[in-house]
Coordinates of C-alpha atoms and ligand atoms in Angstrom, one line a residue:
X262 CA 19.9 9.8 -63.9
X263 CA 23.0 7.8 -63.3
X264 CA 26.2 9.6 -63.0
X265 CA 29.7 8.4 -63.4
X266 CA 33.0 9.6 -62.1
X267 CA 36.6 8.1 -62.7
X268 CA 40.0 9.6 -61.5
X269 CA 43.7 8.2 -62.1
X270 CA 46.0 10.1 -60.0
X271 CA 49.4 10.4 -58.2
X272 CA 47.4 10.6 -54.6
X273 CA 44.6 8.9 -53.0
X274 CA 41.2 9.5 -55.0
X275 CA 38.3 8.3 -52.7
X276 CA 37.5 11.8 -51.3
X277 CA 37.8 13.4 -54.7
X278 CA 35.3 10.9 -56.2
X279 CA 32.9 11.4 -53.3
X280 CA 32.8 15.1 -53.9
X281 CA 32.6 14.7 -57.5
X282 CA 29.5 12.5 -56.9
X283 CA 27.9 15.0 -54.8
X284 CA 28.0 17.4 -57.9
X285 CA 26.3 14.6 -59.7
X286 CA 23.5 14.5 -57.1
X287 CA 21.5 16.9 -58.8
X288 CA 20.8 14.3 -61.6
X289 CA 18.6 12.3 -59.5
X290 CA 19.4 8.9 -58.2
X291 CA 18.6 6.2 -55.5
X292 CA 22.0 4.7 -54.4
X293 CA 25.8 5.3 -54.8
X294 CA 29.1 3.5 -54.7
X295 CA 32.7 3.8 -55.2
X296 CA 35.5 1.3 -56.0
X297 CA 39.2 1.8 -56.0
X298 CA 42.3 -0.2 -56.6
X299 CA 45.0 -0.6 -54.0
X300 CA 47.9 -3.0 -53.9
X301 CA 46.4 -5.2 -56.7
X302 CA 42.9 -5.4 -54.9
X303 CA 39.8 -3.9 -55.9
X304 CA 37.8 -2.5 -53.0
X305 CA 34.1 -1.8 -53.4
X306 CA 31.8 0.4 -51.1
X307 CA 28.1 1.1 -51.9
X308 CA 25.1 2.2 -50.1
X309 CA 21.4 2.9 -50.7
X310 CA 20.1 6.5 -50.8
X311 CA 22.4 9.7 -50.8
X312 CA 26.0 10.1 -51.3
X313 CA 26.1 11.3 -47.5
X314 CA 25.3 7.7 -46.7
X315 CA 28.0 6.4 -48.6
X316 CA 30.5 9.0 -47.0
X317 CA 29.5 8.0 -43.7
X318 CA 30.3 4.3 -44.4
X319 CA 33.4 3.7 -42.2
X320 CA 35.0 1.6 -45.0
X321 CA 35.4 4.9 -46.9
X322 CA 37.7 6.5 -44.6
X323 CA 40.2 3.7 -45.0
X324 CA 39.9 3.4 -48.8
X325 CA 43.4 3.9 -50.3
X326 CA 44.1 3.8 -54.0
X327 CA 45.1 6.2 -56.5
X328 CA 42.8 5.0 -59.2
X329 CA 39.0 4.5 -58.9
X330 CA 35.5 4.8 -60.2
X331 CA 32.3 6.2 -58.5
X332 CA 28.8 6.1 -59.5
X333 CA 25.1 7.5 -58.6
X334 CA 22.4 5.0 -59.9
X335 CA 19.0 5.6 -61.1
X336 CA 17.5 2.2 -61.0
X337 CA 16.3 0.8 -64.4
X338 CA 17.0 -3.0 -64.1
X339 CA 16.8 -4.3 -60.5
X340 CA 15.3 -2.4 -57.3
X341 CA 17.2 0.4 -55.7
X342 CA 19.4 -1.4 -53.0
X343 CA 23.1 -1.9 -52.1
X344 CA 23.6 -5.1 -54.0
X345 CA 22.5 -3.5 -57.3
X346 CA 24.2 -0.3 -56.8
X347 CA 27.3 0.3 -58.9
X348 CA 30.2 -0.4 -59.2
X349 CA 30.0 -4.1 -60.1
X350 CA 33.1 -6.1 -59.8
X351 CA 34.9 -9.5 -60.3
X352 CA 38.1 -10.4 -58.9
X353 CA 39.6 -8.8 -62.1
X354 CA 37.5 -5.7 -62.8
X355 CA 35.2 -3.1 -61.6
X356 CA 32.5 -1.4 -63.8
X357 CA 30.2 1.8 -63.5
X358 CA 27.5 2.1 -66.2
X359 CA 25.0 4.5 -67.3
X360 CA 22.2 3.4 -69.9
X361 CA 20.6 0.0 -70.6
X362 CA 22.2 -3.2 -72.1
X363 CA 19.4 -4.4 -74.1
X364 CA 20.4 -8.0 -74.6
X365 CA 21.6 -8.5 -71.2
X366 CA 19.4 -11.6 -70.9
X367 CA 21.0 -13.3 -73.5
X368 CA 24.4 -12.5 -72.6
X369 CA 23.8 -13.3 -68.9
X370 CA 22.5 -16.8 -70.2
X371 CA 25.7 -17.3 -72.2
X372 CA 27.9 -16.2 -69.3
X373 CA 26.1 -18.5 -66.6
X374 CA 26.8 -21.4 -69.3
X375 CA 30.5 -20.5 -69.0
X376 CA 30.3 -20.6 -65.2
X377 CA 30.0 -17.1 -64.3
X378 CA 27.9 -16.5 -61.1
X379 CA 25.7 -13.2 -60.8
X380 CA 25.2 -11.3 -57.7
X381 CA 22.8 -8.5 -58.8
X382 CA 19.7 -8.2 -60.7
X383 CA 21.3 -5.4 -63.0
X384 CA 22.0 -5.5 -66.7
X385 CA 25.3 -4.0 -65.9
X386 CA 26.7 -7.0 -64.3
X387 CA 26.9 -8.9 -67.6
X388 CA 29.6 -6.3 -68.7
X389 CA 31.7 -7.1 -65.7
X390 CA 31.5 -11.1 -66.7
X391 CA 31.9 -10.3 -70.3
X392 CA 35.1 -8.6 -70.1
X393 CA 36.4 -10.9 -67.4
X394 CA 35.9 -13.7 -69.9
X395 CA 37.6 -12.0 -72.8
X396 CA 40.6 -11.1 -70.6
X397 CA 41.1 -14.9 -70.0
X398 CA 42.6 -15.0 -73.6
X399 CA 42.9 -11.4 -75.1
X400 CA 44.9 -8.2 -74.4
X401 CA 43.1 -5.5 -72.3
X402 CA 42.5 -3.3 -75.5
X403 CA 41.2 -6.3 -77.5
X404 CA 38.9 -7.5 -74.7
X405 CA 37.4 -4.0 -74.5
X406 CA 36.8 -4.0 -78.3
X407 CA 35.3 -7.4 -78.4
X408 CA 33.1 -6.6 -75.4
X409 CA 31.8 -3.5 -76.8
X410 CA 31.0 -5.2 -79.8
X411 CA 28.7 -7.7 -78.1
X412 CA 26.7 -5.0 -76.2
X413 CA 23.3 -3.7 -77.6
X414 CA 21.8 -0.8 -76.3
X415 CA 23.1 2.6 -74.9
X416 CA 25.9 3.2 -72.4
X417 CA 28.5 5.0 -71.0
X418 CA 31.1 2.9 -69.1
X419 CA 34.0 3.5 -66.5
X420 CA 36.1 0.4 -65.9
X421 CA 39.1 -0.3 -63.7
X422 CA 41.4 -3.5 -63.7
X423 CA 43.1 -5.3 -61.0
X424 CA 46.2 -5.5 -62.9
X425 CA 46.4 -2.0 -64.1
X426 CA 47.3 0.4 -61.2
X427 CA 47.0 3.4 -63.5
X428 CA 44.4 2.9 -66.1
X429 CA 40.7 3.7 -66.5
X430 CA 38.6 2.7 -69.6
X431 CA 35.8 5.0 -70.5
X432 CA 33.4 3.8 -73.5
X433 CA 30.3 5.6 -74.9
X434 CA 27.5 4.6 -77.1
X435 CA 24.3 6.7 -76.7
X436 CA 24.9 8.2 -73.3
X437 CA 27.2 11.1 -72.8
X438 CA 30.8 10.8 -71.4
X439 CA 33.6 13.4 -70.8
X440 CA 37.3 13.3 -70.2
X441 CA 39.0 15.9 -68.0
X442 CA 42.7 16.8 -68.1
X443 CA 44.5 17.7 -64.8
X444 CA 48.0 17.9 -63.5
X445 CA 49.4 14.6 -63.1
X446 CA 46.0 13.2 -62.8
X447 CA 43.0 12.8 -65.4
X448 CA 39.5 12.3 -65.1
X449 CA 36.3 10.4 -66.5
X450 CA 32.6 12.0 -66.0
X451 CA 29.2 11.6 -67.2
X452 CA 29.1 15.3 -67.7
X453 CA 31.4 18.2 -67.5
X454 CA 29.6 19.6 -64.5
X455 CA 31.0 16.8 -62.3
X456 CA 34.4 17.5 -63.5
X457 CA 34.4 21.1 -63.3
X458 CA 35.5 21.4 -59.6
X459 CA 38.8 19.6 -60.7
X460 CA 39.5 20.9 -64.2
X461 CA 38.0 23.1 -67.0
X462 CA 39.9 21.4 -69.8
X463 CA 37.7 18.7 -71.2
X464 CA 37.2 16.4 -74.2
X465 CA 34.0 14.4 -75.1
X466 CA 33.8 11.1 -76.4
X467 CA 31.7 10.6 -79.6
X468 CA 29.3 7.6 -80.0
X469 CA 31.2 4.2 -80.4
X470 CA 34.5 5.6 -79.0
X471 CA 36.5 4.4 -76.0
X472 CA 39.4 5.9 -74.1
X473 CA 42.4 4.8 -72.0
X474 CA 43.1 7.3 -69.3
X475 CA 46.2 7.2 -67.4
X476 CA 47.4 10.0 -64.9
X477 CA 49.6 11.6 -67.4
X478 CA 48.1 10.5 -70.8
X479 CA 44.7 10.0 -72.4
X480 CA 44.2 8.1 -75.6
X481 CA 40.8 7.9 -77.7
X482 CA 40.0 5.1 -80.0
X483 CA 37.1 4.3 -82.4
X484 CA 35.2 1.1 -82.1
X485 CA 37.8 -0.8 -84.3
X486 CA 40.6 0.5 -81.8
X487 CA 41.9 3.0 -84.5
X488 CA 43.3 6.1 -82.6
X489 CA 41.2 9.4 -82.9
X490 CA 42.6 12.9 -82.1
X491 CA 40.4 14.9 -79.7
X492 CA 40.0 18.6 -79.3
X493 CA 40.6 20.0 -75.7
X494 CA 37.7 22.5 -74.9
X495 CA 38.0 25.1 -72.1
X496 CA 34.9 25.6 -70.0
X497 CA 33.9 28.8 -68.5
X498 CA 34.3 28.6 -64.5
X499 CA 31.0 30.2 -63.4
X500 CA 31.2 28.7 -60.0
X501 CA 28.6 30.8 -58.1
X502 CA 26.0 29.4 -60.2
X503 CA 26.6 26.2 -58.5
X504 CA 25.9 27.5 -55.1
X505 CA 22.5 28.0 -53.5
X506 CA 23.6 31.2 -51.8
X507 CA 20.9 32.3 -49.2
X508 CA 18.1 30.1 -50.7
X509 CA 16.8 26.9 -49.1
X510 CA 16.8 25.3 -52.4
X511 CA 18.3 25.6 -56.0
X512 CA 14.6 25.6 -57.4
X513 CA 13.8 28.8 -55.3
X514 CA 17.0 30.4 -56.5
X515 CA 16.4 29.4 -60.0
X516 CA 12.7 30.9 -59.9
X517 CA 14.0 34.1 -58.7
X518 CA 16.8 34.2 -61.0
X519 CA 14.6 34.3 -64.1
X520 CA 14.4 38.2 -64.5
X521 CA 18.2 38.0 -64.7
X522 CA 18.5 35.0 -66.9
X523 CA 16.0 36.6 -69.4
X524 CA 18.0 39.6 -69.4
X525 CA 21.3 37.9 -70.1
X526 CA 19.3 36.0 -72.8
X527 CA 17.9 39.1 -74.4
X528 CA 21.3 40.8 -74.3
X529 CA 22.7 37.9 -76.4
X530 CA 20.0 38.0 -79.2
X531 CA 18.7 41.5 -79.2
X532 CA 20.2 44.5 -80.7
X533 CA 18.6 47.0 -78.3
X534 CA 20.0 49.9 -80.4
X535 CA 18.8 49.1 -83.7
X536 CA 15.8 47.0 -82.3
X537 CA 16.6 43.9 -84.2
X538 CA 17.4 40.2 -83.4
X539 CA 20.8 38.9 -83.9
X540 CA 20.4 35.7 -85.4
X541 CA 22.4 36.2 -88.6
X542 CA 24.3 33.1 -88.9
X543 CA 21.7 30.6 -90.1
X544 CA 23.6 28.0 -92.2
X545 CA 20.7 27.9 -94.6
X546 CA 18.7 30.6 -96.6
X547 CA 15.8 31.0 -94.6
X548 CA 13.4 31.7 -97.5
X549 CA 14.0 27.8 -98.4
X550 CA 12.2 26.9 -95.1
X551 CA 8.5 26.4 -95.5
X552 CA 7.8 24.4 -92.2
X553 CA 9.0 23.7 -88.9
X554 CA 8.9 20.6 -86.7
X555 CA 9.6 21.2 -82.9
X556 CA 10.8 18.0 -80.8
X557 CA 11.5 17.7 -77.0
X558 CA 10.4 15.8 -73.9
X559 CA 8.5 16.9 -70.6
X560 CA 9.0 20.6 -69.9
X561 CA 10.9 21.0 -73.2
X562 CA 8.0 19.5 -75.1
X563 CA 5.9 22.3 -73.4
X564 CA 8.0 24.9 -74.8
X565 CA 7.9 23.2 -78.2
X566 CA 3.9 23.5 -78.1
X567 CA 4.0 27.1 -76.9
X568 CA 6.3 27.9 -80.1
X569 CA 3.8 26.4 -82.2
X570 CA 1.2 28.9 -81.1
X571 CA 3.5 31.8 -81.9
X572 CA 4.9 30.3 -85.3
X573 CA 1.2 30.1 -86.3
X574 CA 0.3 33.5 -85.1
X575 CA 3.3 35.5 -86.4
X576 CA 4.5 33.5 -89.7
X577 CA 3.1 31.6 -92.5
X578 CA 5.1 28.5 -91.7
X579 CA 3.5 25.2 -91.2
X580 CA 4.3 23.8 -87.7
X581 CA 4.3 20.3 -86.2
X582 CA 5.4 19.3 -82.8
X583 CA 6.3 15.9 -81.4
X584 CA 7.4 14.2 -78.3
X585 CA 10.8 13.1 -79.0
X586 CA 10.1 9.3 -77.7
X587 CA 7.3 9.2 -80.2
X588 CA 8.9 11.0 -83.2
X589 CA 11.9 8.5 -83.2
X590 CA 10.0 5.5 -84.0
X591 CA 7.2 6.9 -86.2
X592 CA 7.4 6.7 -89.9
X593 CA 8.3 10.2 -90.7
X594 CA 8.4 11.8 -94.0
X595 CA 11.7 13.8 -93.9
X596 CA 11.5 17.0 -95.8
X597 CA 14.4 19.3 -96.9
X598 CA 12.5 22.6 -96.7
X599 CA 11.6 21.6 -93.2
X600 CA 13.6 22.9 -90.2
X601 CA 13.8 20.5 -87.3
X602 CA 14.0 22.1 -83.9
X603 CA 15.3 20.1 -80.9
X604 CA 14.5 21.4 -77.5
X605 CA 16.5 20.3 -74.5
X606 CA 17.9 22.0 -71.2
X607 CA 20.5 19.3 -70.7
X608 CA 21.2 18.6 -74.4
X609 CA 21.6 14.9 -73.3
X610 CA 18.2 13.4 -73.3
X611 CA 18.3 10.1 -75.0
X612 CA 15.0 10.5 -76.8
X613 CA 15.6 13.9 -78.3
X614 CA 19.2 12.9 -79.0
X615 CA 17.8 9.9 -81.1
X616 CA 15.4 12.0 -82.8
X617 CA 18.2 14.3 -83.8
X618 CA 20.5 11.5 -84.9
X619 CA 17.4 10.3 -87.1
X620 CA 17.1 13.8 -88.7
X621 CA 20.9 14.0 -89.2
X622 CA 20.8 10.5 -91.0
X623 CA 18.1 12.0 -93.4
X624 CA 20.3 14.9 -93.9
X625 CA 17.7 17.4 -93.2
X626 CA 18.1 20.9 -91.5
X627 CA 18.6 20.7 -87.6
X628 CA 18.7 23.3 -85.0
X629 CA 18.9 23.0 -81.2
X630 CA 17.8 25.2 -78.4
X631 CA 19.8 24.0 -75.5
X632 CA 21.2 25.2 -72.2
X633 CA 24.4 23.0 -72.0
X634 CA 26.4 24.2 -75.1
X635 CA 28.9 21.5 -74.9
X636 CA 26.0 18.8 -74.9
X637 CA 25.7 16.1 -77.6
X638 CA 22.5 17.6 -79.1
X639 CA 24.3 21.0 -79.4
X640 CA 27.5 19.4 -80.9
X641 CA 25.4 17.1 -83.4
X642 CA 22.8 19.7 -84.7
X643 CA 23.5 22.1 -87.7
X644 CA 22.9 25.2 -85.7
X645 CA 22.5 25.9 -82.0
X646 CA 20.5 28.5 -80.2
X647 CA 21.7 28.6 -76.5
X648 CA 19.1 29.7 -73.8
X649 CA 21.9 31.3 -71.9
X650 CA 20.3 30.7 -68.5
X651 CA 23.4 29.2 -66.5
X652 CA 23.3 25.7 -65.0
X653 CA 19.9 24.5 -63.6
X654 CA 20.6 22.4 -60.8
X655 CA 17.1 21.9 -59.3
X656 CA 15.9 18.8 -61.3
X657 CA 12.5 20.1 -62.0
X658 CA 12.9 22.7 -64.7
X659 CA 12.1 26.4 -64.1
X660 CA 14.4 29.0 -65.5
X661 CA 15.2 26.8 -68.6
X662 CA 11.8 26.6 -69.5
X663 CA 11.3 30.5 -69.6
X664 CA 14.7 30.4 -71.3
X665 CA 13.6 28.0 -74.0
X666 CA 10.4 29.9 -74.7
X667 CA 12.2 33.2 -74.9
X668 CA 14.7 31.7 -77.4
X669 CA 11.9 30.1 -79.4
X670 CA 9.9 33.5 -79.3
X671 CA 13.1 35.4 -80.5
X672 CA 13.5 32.8 -83.4
X673 CA 9.8 33.1 -84.4
X674 CA 10.1 36.9 -84.5
X675 CA 13.3 36.6 -86.7
X676 CA 11.8 34.0 -89.0
X677 CA 8.8 36.1 -89.4
X678 CA 10.6 39.2 -90.5
X679 CA 13.2 37.3 -92.6
X680 CA 10.3 35.6 -94.3
X681 CA 8.4 39.0 -94.7
X682 CA 5.3 37.2 -92.8
X683 CA 5.6 39.9 -90.0
X684 CA 4.9 43.5 -90.6
X685 CA 8.1 45.5 -89.8
X686 CA 6.2 47.8 -87.3
X687 CA 4.7 45.1 -85.5
X688 CA 8.2 43.5 -85.3
X689 CA 9.8 46.6 -83.8
X690 CA 6.8 46.8 -81.1
X691 CA 7.3 43.2 -80.1
X692 CA 11.1 43.7 -79.6
X693 CA 10.1 46.8 -77.5
X694 CA 7.8 44.8 -75.4
X695 CA 10.3 42.0 -75.2
X696 CA 12.9 44.2 -73.6
X697 CA 10.3 44.9 -70.9
X698 CA 9.7 41.4 -70.1
X699 CA 12.5 40.7 -67.3
X700 CA 11.0 43.6 -65.3
X701 CA 7.5 42.2 -65.6
X702 CA 8.7 38.7 -64.5
X703 CA 10.5 40.5 -61.6
X704 CA 7.1 42.3 -60.7
X705 CA 5.3 39.1 -61.0
X706 CA 7.6 37.2 -58.8
X707 CA 6.1 39.3 -55.8
X708 CA 2.8 37.6 -56.0
X709 CA 4.3 35.3 -53.2
X710 CA 2.1 35.5 -50.1
X711 CA -1.1 34.6 -51.9
X712 CA 0.4 31.5 -53.3
X713 CA 1.8 30.3 -50.0
X714 CA -1.6 30.3 -48.6
X715 CA -3.4 28.4 -51.4
X716 CA -0.6 25.8 -51.9
X717 CA -1.9 23.8 -48.8
X718 CA -5.2 23.1 -50.7
X719 CA -3.1 21.6 -53.5
X720 CA -0.9 19.7 -51.1
X721 CA -3.8 18.1 -49.6
X722 CA -5.8 17.5 -52.6
X723 CA -6.5 13.9 -54.2
X724 CA -5.9 15.6 -57.5
X725 CA -6.1 18.9 -59.5
X726 CA -6.7 20.4 -62.8
X727 CA -5.0 23.1 -64.7
X728 CA -6.9 24.8 -67.5
X729 CA -6.1 27.2 -70.2
X730 CA -6.8 28.0 -73.8
X731 CA -4.6 29.3 -76.6
X732 CA -1.4 30.7 -75.6
X733 CA -2.2 29.6 -71.9
X734 CA -2.7 26.0 -72.7
X735 CA 0.9 25.0 -72.8
X736 CA 1.4 26.7 -69.5
X737 CA -1.6 24.7 -68.0
X738 CA 0.3 21.6 -68.9
X739 CA 3.6 22.9 -67.4
X740 CA 1.9 23.8 -64.2
X741 CA 0.3 20.4 -63.9
X742 CA 3.7 18.7 -64.7
X743 CA 5.5 20.9 -62.0
X744 CA 2.8 19.8 -59.4
X745 CA 2.9 16.0 -60.2
X746 CA 6.8 15.9 -60.3
X747 CA 7.2 17.9 -57.1
X748 CA 4.3 17.3 -54.9
X749 CA 3.2 13.7 -56.0
X750 CA -0.3 14.6 -56.6
X751 CA -2.2 13.8 -59.7
X752 CA -2.6 17.0 -61.7
X753 CA -4.0 17.1 -65.3
X754 CA -3.3 19.9 -67.8
X755 CA -6.2 20.5 -70.1
X756 CA -7.5 22.7 -72.8
X757 CA -10.4 24.5 -70.9
X758 CA -12.7 24.1 -74.0
X759 CA -12.1 20.2 -73.9
X760 CA -13.4 19.8 -70.5
X761 CA -17.2 19.3 -71.7
X762 CA -16.1 16.4 -73.7
X763 CA -15.5 14.2 -70.9
X764 CA -13.1 15.4 -68.2
X765 CA -15.8 17.3 -66.4
X766 CA -16.7 14.2 -64.9
X767 CA -13.5 14.4 -62.7
X768 CA -14.6 17.6 -60.9
X769 CA -15.6 17.0 -57.6
X770 CA -16.6 19.1 -54.8
X771 CA -13.7 21.1 -53.5
X772 CA -11.4 20.0 -56.1
X773 CA -8.7 22.6 -56.8
X774 CA -8.7 23.9 -60.3
X775 CA -6.2 26.4 -61.8
X776 CA -7.7 28.3 -64.6
X777 CA -5.2 30.4 -66.7
X778 CA -7.4 33.2 -68.1
X779 CA -5.5 36.3 -69.2
X780 CA -7.3 39.1 -70.9
X781 CA -6.3 37.9 -74.5
X782 CA -8.7 36.9 -77.1
X783 CA -9.7 33.6 -75.4
X784 CA -10.6 35.3 -72.1
X785 CA -14.5 35.4 -72.4
X786 CA -14.3 31.7 -73.6
X787 CA -11.9 30.6 -70.7
X788 CA -14.4 32.4 -68.2
X789 CA -17.3 30.4 -69.5
X790 CA -15.2 27.1 -69.1
X791 CA -14.4 28.3 -65.6
X792 CA -18.1 28.5 -64.9
X793 CA -18.5 25.0 -66.0
X794 CA -16.0 23.7 -63.3
X795 CA -17.3 26.1 -60.6
X796 CA -21.0 24.9 -61.1
X797 CA -19.5 21.4 -60.3
X798 CA -18.1 22.1 -57.0
X799 CA -14.3 23.1 -58.1
X800 CA -12.4 25.4 -55.9
X801 CA -10.9 27.8 -58.8
X802 CA -7.7 29.5 -58.5
X803 CA -8.0 32.1 -61.4
X804 CA -4.6 33.2 -62.6
X805 CA -5.1 36.3 -65.0
X806 CA -3.4 39.7 -65.6
X807 CA -3.9 43.0 -64.1
X808 CA -6.6 45.1 -65.9
X809 CA -8.8 48.1 -65.1
X810 CA -11.7 45.9 -66.3
X811 CA -13.4 43.9 -63.2
X812 CA -13.8 40.2 -63.4
X813 CA -17.3 39.4 -63.9
X814 CA -17.8 36.0 -62.4
X815 CA -19.0 34.6 -59.1
X816 CA -17.8 32.0 -56.7
X817 CA -13.9 32.2 -57.6
X818 CA -12.0 30.8 -54.7
X819 CA -8.9 32.8 -55.3
X820 CA -7.4 35.2 -57.7
X821 CA -3.8 36.0 -58.8
X822 CA -3.1 38.7 -61.0
X823 CA 0.2 38.8 -62.8
X824 CA 1.6 41.9 -64.7
X825 CA 0.4 42.9 -68.2
X826 CA 1.9 42.9 -71.4
X827 CA 1.3 41.9 -75.0
X828 CA -0.6 38.6 -75.5
X829 CA 2.4 36.8 -76.9
X830 CA 4.3 37.5 -73.7
X831 CA 1.7 36.7 -71.1
X832 CA 2.7 32.8 -71.0
X833 CA 6.0 33.9 -69.4
X834 CA 4.0 35.8 -66.6
X835 CA 1.5 33.1 -66.1
X836 CA 4.3 30.5 -65.5
X837 CA 5.8 32.3 -62.4
X838 CA 2.6 31.6 -60.0
X839 CA 2.5 28.0 -61.2
X840 CA 6.3 27.3 -60.3
X841 CA 5.7 28.9 -57.0
X842 CA 2.7 26.9 -56.4
X843 CA 4.5 23.6 -56.9
X844 CA 7.4 24.8 -54.8
X845 CA 5.5 25.8 -51.7
X846 CA 3.0 22.8 -52.1
X847 CA 6.3 20.4 -52.1
X848 CA 7.8 22.6 -49.1
X849 CA 4.7 22.0 -47.0
X850 CA 4.9 18.4 -47.6
X851 CA 8.6 18.4 -46.7
X852 CA 9.5 16.8 -49.9
X853 CA 13.0 16.7 -51.5
X854 CA 12.5 19.8 -53.7
X855 CA 15.5 19.7 -55.6
X856 CA 15.6 16.0 -56.2
X857 CA 12.2 14.9 -56.5
X858 CA 11.4 11.2 -56.5
X859 CA 11.8 9.3 -59.9
X860 CA 13.0 12.2 -61.8
X861 CA 16.4 12.6 -63.1
X862 CA 18.0 16.1 -64.5
X863 CA 19.4 14.5 -67.7
X864 CA 17.5 11.6 -68.9
X865 CA 19.8 9.6 -70.7
X866 CA 18.1 6.4 -71.0
X867 CA 15.1 5.5 -73.2
Ligands
LIG116 C1 10.5 18.7 -65.9 C2 11.6 18.1 -66.3 C3 11.7 17.2 -67.5 C4 12.6 17.7 -68.4 C5 12.8 16.4 -69.6 C6 13.5 16.9 -70.8 O1 10.7 19.6 -64.9 O2 12.7 18.6 -65.8 O3 10.3 16.8 -67.8 O4 12.2 18.6 -69.1 O5 13.5 15.3 -69.1 O6 14.9 17.1 -70.3 P1 15.7 18.1 -71.3 O7 15.2 19.5 -71.4 O8 17.1 18.1 -70.6 O9 15.7 17.4 -72.5

């Protein structure tokens, strides 16, 4: 999704802006641009495609100016081209914007009537003309306040002004925005990651706030222009997490890292000496919670679905799950004895944040499971459970999915024991098995060769299906999503038992179908469902776990066996071959694996 950088400094800023834009590439984007102010003139350079294209533009080499803004754009209003790329400028101001201005059509008409001429198809350009209009009669600060009041929708903004050689305005409503502090220079960024190479001292703007950044001073204001004080946070500097090392892609690195990230997370939550779970600081009496709602988007939603199965199996809690974009507009009955759990890798997903905000407004119990602990979702929930898997740079989520499932499973066990729904011996056994999980994931990662071989069938297919029952069903959905987003082939995740209610019609001769059938209580049923698709000509890739019992079924195209563990933990192991299947299929197609088309790392628009 779009990314913003702003720097005001004692030295030229264009190359530092380009470097920071490269850090934002992981978010997914289609064009990039930069504007600097030099000798009272705003210069703008923009290009379609990668930041590399922008860097190659000769005009960049001659770009001077010690204040500037940069942007990577993920198109919403207007096709991805150079004209629609940000920054958008008038003679007086230049603006970069993340988010959507919902009333842009009305504002555009009002501004055209006043004689403003528009160059692009974007909603952002109205901001340029709006502030230019206010600046005709008001001071800079008053113009900003008035302009922000007129905008509906969500945004993070970075603005520079022709007449202000050392000043950037940052403003936030909905979309995240951070300020970084340097030595005789200060920064604006759409996330802390973009700023990390320059500083580890950060403040975040809250919703409705704006800031005035100069090279030696930063001031924050609320929407009325009243000054607000900010905490300066110090970020950890785990730079090696941002490098690919010997791997060809971040996705490959992040898949292989999973035994370590799981181990790290277990270390944070599991007291291995006393065989207990270290979540003691719930801000509520757990006995007062009688139901749970889990909310997320995409892959994070799949981990919510997984947690529903675990909660129901191991506790007496009532559980509902929801996709955040649905939850936020439904007529919900908010309940005080319900725990609302928000799952998000980035912690910035607009729909998930809006759902959390809604819950906060109803004063109910909120908890978040996030990777980025400085994120908006983490900061605004009552209680945070980090997944401790380190930065995930590959746009398609892999290690964060396992991390989310792990933390949710740990939470299920803890709530189960605290509410006395879970027998103590069973609890201890589950913790014992959990400690073995990283090793089993490591061993399962070795199922490499077969996946490489079968991946070409998926690459060449018109479509494919992923089937599972019970604990394997959420994993089937996740496997299908990975293939869709990376390989751009239609892939449908389905509960295996539901196939006979219509979708069997889709099965054609030679269609690749992944069947997840571990040796759990659903095994015989899933094997029967598998026969139904084989009988209609499907090429079945069976993924099961190792067992001494033979697989009694004929005409299976290929079988992959993951390691064995208790039924609750098998979903972690089943995920591994599916991640690799998507990776190798995309590799065969020569696609941009770390930045698949039309997907962003942090979806900060609705
Ligand atoms: C899939 C993927 C997306 C995200 C979704 C939610 O690989 O990356 O489906 O899972 O956009 O993002 P977060 O977890 O950041 O809220």
